[in-house]
Amino acid sequence: MNFLSSTRSLLSACRPPATLPSVALGLNSPHLGLTFARFRSQLMPRRIDWIKRQKGKIPVPTGGSTKGTTLAFGEWGIRIKGNGARITQKQLLAAEDAIRKKIKPIKGAKVFMRVFPDIPVCIKGNETRMGKGKGTFEFWATRVPPGRVLFEIGGSPVREELARDAMRLACDKLPTSMEFIDRRAPPRLGNLILEHETPPPPTPEVSTVSI
């Protein structure tokens, strides 16, 4: 009996623990350098170097670039009309799910997301004293400047009425004002819409004949 008990205690001592401590995983250190396993429905980067980053500011297109303000994959889309915003992972997923449910009866229709939440946001608890370092990680977010396209619908012909209804449901999930655009929509530089300049009609040449 003593031999069996000593054998069991020896085996339990050699068995690895079910969960590794956070110190062994390096979770207490801000520099992770780990590869995360994510599900298909999650929006998060696969690999990061620093889990804690500065808050930063929403970029403003002051250099005249209009990249990302027109459609690239679909026939219909929405882009930010008002001020830029920091959009969270949950808001993007909720908007994408609303569009998918609306266009689900159409075979071959696809939803394209033009932004990705890759910025970690850390939050401290309420009534916490100053100091003691940065808060803990809470969620992922992305900074979106004004005029940036967020979602597009394409892959299969979709009626404009259905696309407008689907995008309206998605706009209700987002924290800023949006506008519905199509392939003919001009690019946008912040709050300024850049219309395509049409060249003036050529003037007919008047030939003079000397007699």
GROMACS .gro file of C-alpha atoms in nm:
model
  211
    1MET     CA    1   0.000   0.000   0.000
    2ASN     CA    2   0.283   0.236   0.082
    3PHE     CA    3   0.451   0.147  -0.245
    4LEU     CA    4   0.136   0.239  -0.445
    5SER     CA    5   0.092   0.569  -0.265
    6SER     CA    6   0.455   0.662  -0.316
    7THR     CA    7   0.429   0.573  -0.687
    8ARG     CA    8   0.117   0.789  -0.730
    9SER     CA    9   0.281   1.084  -0.558
   10LEU     CA   10   0.587   1.046  -0.779
   11LEU     CA   11   0.374   1.038  -1.096
   12SER     CA   12   0.174   1.342  -0.987
   13ALA     CA   13   0.497   1.530  -0.923
   14CYS     CA   14   0.629   1.445  -1.270
   15ARG     CA   15   0.303   1.532  -1.448
   16PRO     CA   16   0.315   1.882  -1.610
   17PRO     CA   17   0.065   2.139  -1.483
   18ALA     CA   18  -0.262   2.183  -1.673
   19THR     CA   19  -0.214   2.558  -1.712
   20LEU     CA   20   0.118   2.734  -1.734
   21PRO     CA   21   0.164   3.043  -1.518
   22SER     CA   22   0.153   3.383  -1.681
   23VAL     CA   23   0.521   3.438  -1.601
   24ALA     CA   24   0.619   3.134  -1.806
   25LEU     CA   25   0.409   3.255  -2.100
   26GLY     CA   26   0.551   3.603  -2.079
   27LEU     CA   27   0.209   3.768  -2.051
   28ASN     CA   28   0.325   4.004  -1.781
   29SER     CA   29   0.581   4.154  -2.017
   30PRO     CA   30   0.459   4.413  -2.269
   31HIS     CA   31   0.686   4.264  -2.536
   32LEU     CA   32   0.517   3.939  -2.641
   33GLY     CA   33   0.637   3.844  -2.986
   34LEU     CA   34   0.384   3.558  -2.990
   35THR     CA   35   0.163   3.418  -3.262
   36PHE     CA   36  -0.205   3.415  -3.166
   37ALA     CA   37  -0.453   3.145  -3.268
   38ARG     CA   38  -0.773   3.308  -3.386
   39PHE     CA   39  -1.107   3.188  -3.513
   40ARG     CA   40  -1.249   3.280  -3.851
   41SER     CA   41  -1.503   3.517  -3.693
   42GLN     CA   42  -1.240   3.710  -3.497
   43LEU     CA   43  -1.065   4.022  -3.621
   44MET     CA   44  -0.718   4.045  -3.473
   45PRO     CA   45  -0.361   4.036  -3.608
   46ARG     CA   46  -0.191   3.700  -3.614
   47ARG     CA   47   0.136   3.825  -3.471
   48ILE     CA   48   0.230   4.135  -3.272
   49ASP     CA   49   0.546   4.256  -3.102
   50TRP     CA   50   0.394   4.490  -2.842
   51ILE     CA   51   0.059   4.432  -2.674
   52LYS     CA   52   0.051   4.788  -2.536
   53ARG     CA   53   0.072   5.091  -2.764
   54GLN     CA   54   0.010   5.463  -2.738
   55LYS     CA   55  -0.336   5.597  -2.804
   56GLY     CA   56  -0.234   5.801  -3.108
   57LYS     CA   57  -0.450   6.029  -3.320
   58ILE     CA   58  -0.686   5.977  -3.610
   59PRO     CA   59  -0.494   6.046  -3.933
   60VAL     CA   60  -0.595   6.344  -4.142
   61PRO     CA   61  -0.518   6.336  -4.518
   62THR     CA   62  -0.330   6.666  -4.543
   63GLY     CA   63  -0.096   6.558  -4.823
   64GLY     CA   64  -0.362   6.536  -5.092
   65SER     CA   65  -0.379   6.155  -5.111
   66THR     CA   66  -0.717   6.005  -5.206
   67LYS     CA   67  -0.614   5.641  -5.164
   68GLY     CA   68  -0.889   5.422  -5.019
   69THR     CA   69  -1.173   5.667  -5.087
   70THR     CA   70  -1.319   5.491  -5.393
   71LEU     CA   71  -1.446   5.140  -5.460
   72ALA     CA   72  -1.193   4.875  -5.557
   73PHE     CA   73  -1.367   4.534  -5.534
   74GLY     CA   74  -1.746   4.576  -5.535
   75GLU     CA   75  -2.021   4.775  -5.700
   76TRP     CA   76  -2.168   4.943  -5.390
   77GLY     CA   77  -2.009   5.064  -5.069
   78ILE     CA   78  -2.008   5.307  -4.778
   79ARG     CA   79  -1.743   5.554  -4.668
   80ILE     CA   80  -1.704   5.799  -4.383
   81LYS     CA   81  -1.878   6.128  -4.448
   82GLY     CA   82  -1.817   6.312  -4.122
   83ASN     CA   83  -1.516   6.317  -3.894
   84GLY     CA   84  -1.279   6.025  -3.860
   85ALA     CA   85  -1.331   5.781  -3.577
   86ARG     CA   86  -1.174   5.493  -3.390
   87ILE     CA   87  -1.382   5.188  -3.477
   88THR     CA   88  -1.363   4.882  -3.258
   89GLN     CA   89  -1.355   4.517  -3.353
   90LYS     CA   90  -1.709   4.453  -3.226
   91GLN     CA   91  -1.852   4.740  -3.429
   92LEU     CA   92  -1.692   4.612  -3.750
   93LEU     CA   93  -1.816   4.258  -3.688
   94ALA     CA   94  -2.168   4.380  -3.611
   95ALA     CA   95  -2.178   4.587  -3.930
   96GLU     CA   96  -2.043   4.299  -4.140
   97ASP     CA   97  -2.297   4.055  -3.995
   98ALA     CA   98  -2.581   4.297  -4.072
   99ILE     CA   99  -2.474   4.320  -4.436
  100ARG     CA  100  -2.428   3.943  -4.471
  101LYS     CA  101  -2.773   3.867  -4.334
  102LYS     CA  102  -2.934   4.112  -4.575
  103ILE     CA  103  -2.763   3.986  -4.891
  104LYS     CA  104  -2.768   3.618  -4.793
  105PRO     CA  105  -3.050   3.523  -5.038
  106ILE     CA  106  -2.838   3.643  -5.333
  107LYS     CA  107  -2.610   3.367  -5.452
  108GLY     CA  108  -2.250   3.473  -5.502
  109ALA     CA  109  -2.276   3.809  -5.324
  110LYS     CA  110  -1.971   3.900  -5.116
  111VAL     CA  111  -1.882   4.158  -4.852
  112PHE     CA  112  -1.541   4.325  -4.862
  113MET     CA  113  -1.402   4.494  -4.551
  114ARG     CA  114  -1.146   4.761  -4.639
  115VAL     CA  115  -1.015   4.826  -4.286
  116PHE     CA  116  -0.870   4.597  -4.019
  117PRO     CA  117  -0.846   4.644  -3.640
  118ASP     CA  118  -0.477   4.610  -3.556
  119ILE     CA  119  -0.438   4.864  -3.273
  120PRO     CA  120  -0.456   4.728  -2.916
  121VAL     CA  121  -0.655   4.945  -2.674
  122CYS     CA  122  -0.574   4.932  -2.303
  123ILE     CA  123  -0.815   5.059  -2.037
  124LYS     CA  124  -0.778   5.119  -1.665
  125GLY     CA  125  -1.059   5.057  -1.420
  126ASN     CA  126  -1.277   5.332  -1.278
  127GLU     CA  127  -1.162   5.519  -0.967
  128THR     CA  128  -0.804   5.399  -1.012
  129ARG     CA  129  -0.522   5.608  -0.874
  130MET     CA  130  -0.262   5.757  -1.102
  131GLY     CA  131   0.054   5.567  -1.179
  132LYS     CA  132   0.119   5.193  -1.157
  133GLY     CA  133   0.174   5.166  -1.533
  134LYS     CA  134  -0.059   5.136  -1.828
  135GLY     CA  135  -0.393   4.958  -1.809
  136THR     CA  136  -0.463   4.606  -1.928
  137PHE     CA  137  -0.551   4.509  -2.283
  138GLU     CA  138  -0.924   4.529  -2.361
  139PHE     CA  139  -1.001   4.516  -2.735
  140TRP     CA  140  -0.871   4.581  -3.087
  141ALA     CA  141  -0.953   4.892  -3.287
  142THR     CA  142  -0.855   5.085  -3.598
  143ARG     CA  143  -0.820   5.455  -3.673
  144VAL     CA  144  -1.018   5.553  -3.982
  145PRO     CA  145  -0.970   5.896  -4.145
  146PRO     CA  146  -1.259   6.085  -4.307
  147GLY     CA  147  -1.348   5.971  -4.657
  148ARG     CA  148  -1.222   5.613  -4.614
  149VAL     CA  149  -1.427   5.326  -4.758
  150LEU     CA  150  -1.525   5.068  -4.495
  151PHE     CA  151  -1.741   4.807  -4.669
  152GLU     CA  152  -1.816   4.704  -5.026
  153ILE     CA  153  -2.071   4.468  -5.180
  154GLY     CA  154  -1.984   4.279  -5.496
  155GLY     CA  155  -1.922   3.937  -5.645
  156SER     CA  156  -2.273   3.912  -5.791
  157PRO     CA  157  -2.517   4.170  -5.932
  158VAL     CA  158  -2.706   4.330  -5.642
  159ARG     CA  159  -2.993   4.573  -5.686
  160GLU     CA  160  -2.931   4.924  -5.563
  161GLU     CA  161  -3.236   4.919  -5.334
  162LEU     CA  162  -3.115   4.605  -5.157
  163ALA     CA  163  -2.760   4.737  -5.132
  164ARG     CA  164  -2.881   5.065  -4.981
  165ASP     CA  165  -3.092   4.879  -4.726
  166ALA     CA  166  -2.799   4.654  -4.628
  167MET     CA  167  -2.560   4.947  -4.595
  168ARG     CA  168  -2.816   5.140  -4.390
  169LEU     CA  169  -2.825   4.856  -4.137
  170ALA     CA  170  -2.445   4.858  -4.126
  171CYS     CA  171  -2.434   5.236  -4.071
  172ASP     CA  172  -2.651   5.195  -3.762
  173LYS     CA  173  -2.372   4.988  -3.604
  174LEU     CA  174  -2.094   5.241  -3.670
  175PRO     CA  175  -2.011   5.545  -3.454
  176THR     CA  176  -1.987   5.806  -3.731
  177SER     CA  177  -2.190   5.932  -4.026
  178MET     CA  178  -2.151   5.743  -4.353
  179GLU     CA  179  -2.248   5.789  -4.717
  180PHE     CA  180  -2.355   5.540  -4.984
  181ILE     CA  181  -2.136   5.534  -5.297
  182ASP     CA  182  -2.107   5.345  -5.624
  183ARG     CA  183  -1.848   5.306  -5.896
  184ARG     CA  184  -1.916   5.654  -6.033
  185ALA     CA  185  -1.852   5.829  -5.700
  186PRO     CA  186  -1.560   6.075  -5.715
  187PRO     CA  187  -1.269   6.045  -5.470
  188ARG     CA  188  -1.282   6.230  -5.141
  189LEU     CA  189  -1.009   6.429  -4.969
  190GLY     CA  190  -1.125   6.457  -4.610
  191ASN     CA  191  -1.454   6.647  -4.623
  192LEU     CA  192  -1.384   6.774  -4.975
  193ILE     CA  193  -1.525   6.587  -5.276
  194LEU     CA  194  -1.293   6.603  -5.576
  195GLU     CA  195  -1.507   6.624  -5.886
  196HIS     CA  196  -1.363   6.505  -6.213
  197GLU     CA  197  -1.270   6.802  -6.424
  198THR     CA  198  -1.413   6.781  -6.774
  199PRO     CA  199  -1.193   6.938  -7.041
  200PRO     CA  200  -1.349   7.232  -7.225
  201PRO     CA  201  -1.488   7.157  -7.571
  202PRO     CA  202  -1.245   7.228  -7.851
  203THR     CA  203  -1.302   7.554  -8.031
  204PRO     CA  204  -1.348   7.520  -8.407
  205GLU     CA  205  -1.068   7.664  -8.609
  206VAL     CA  206  -1.168   7.941  -8.845
  207SER     CA  207  -0.968   7.938  -9.163
  208THR     CA  208  -0.928   8.262  -9.349
  209VAL     CA  209  -0.898   8.255  -9.725
  210SER     CA  210  -0.731   8.550  -9.894
  211ILE     CA  211  -0.862   8.649 -10.236
   0.00000   0.00000   0.00000
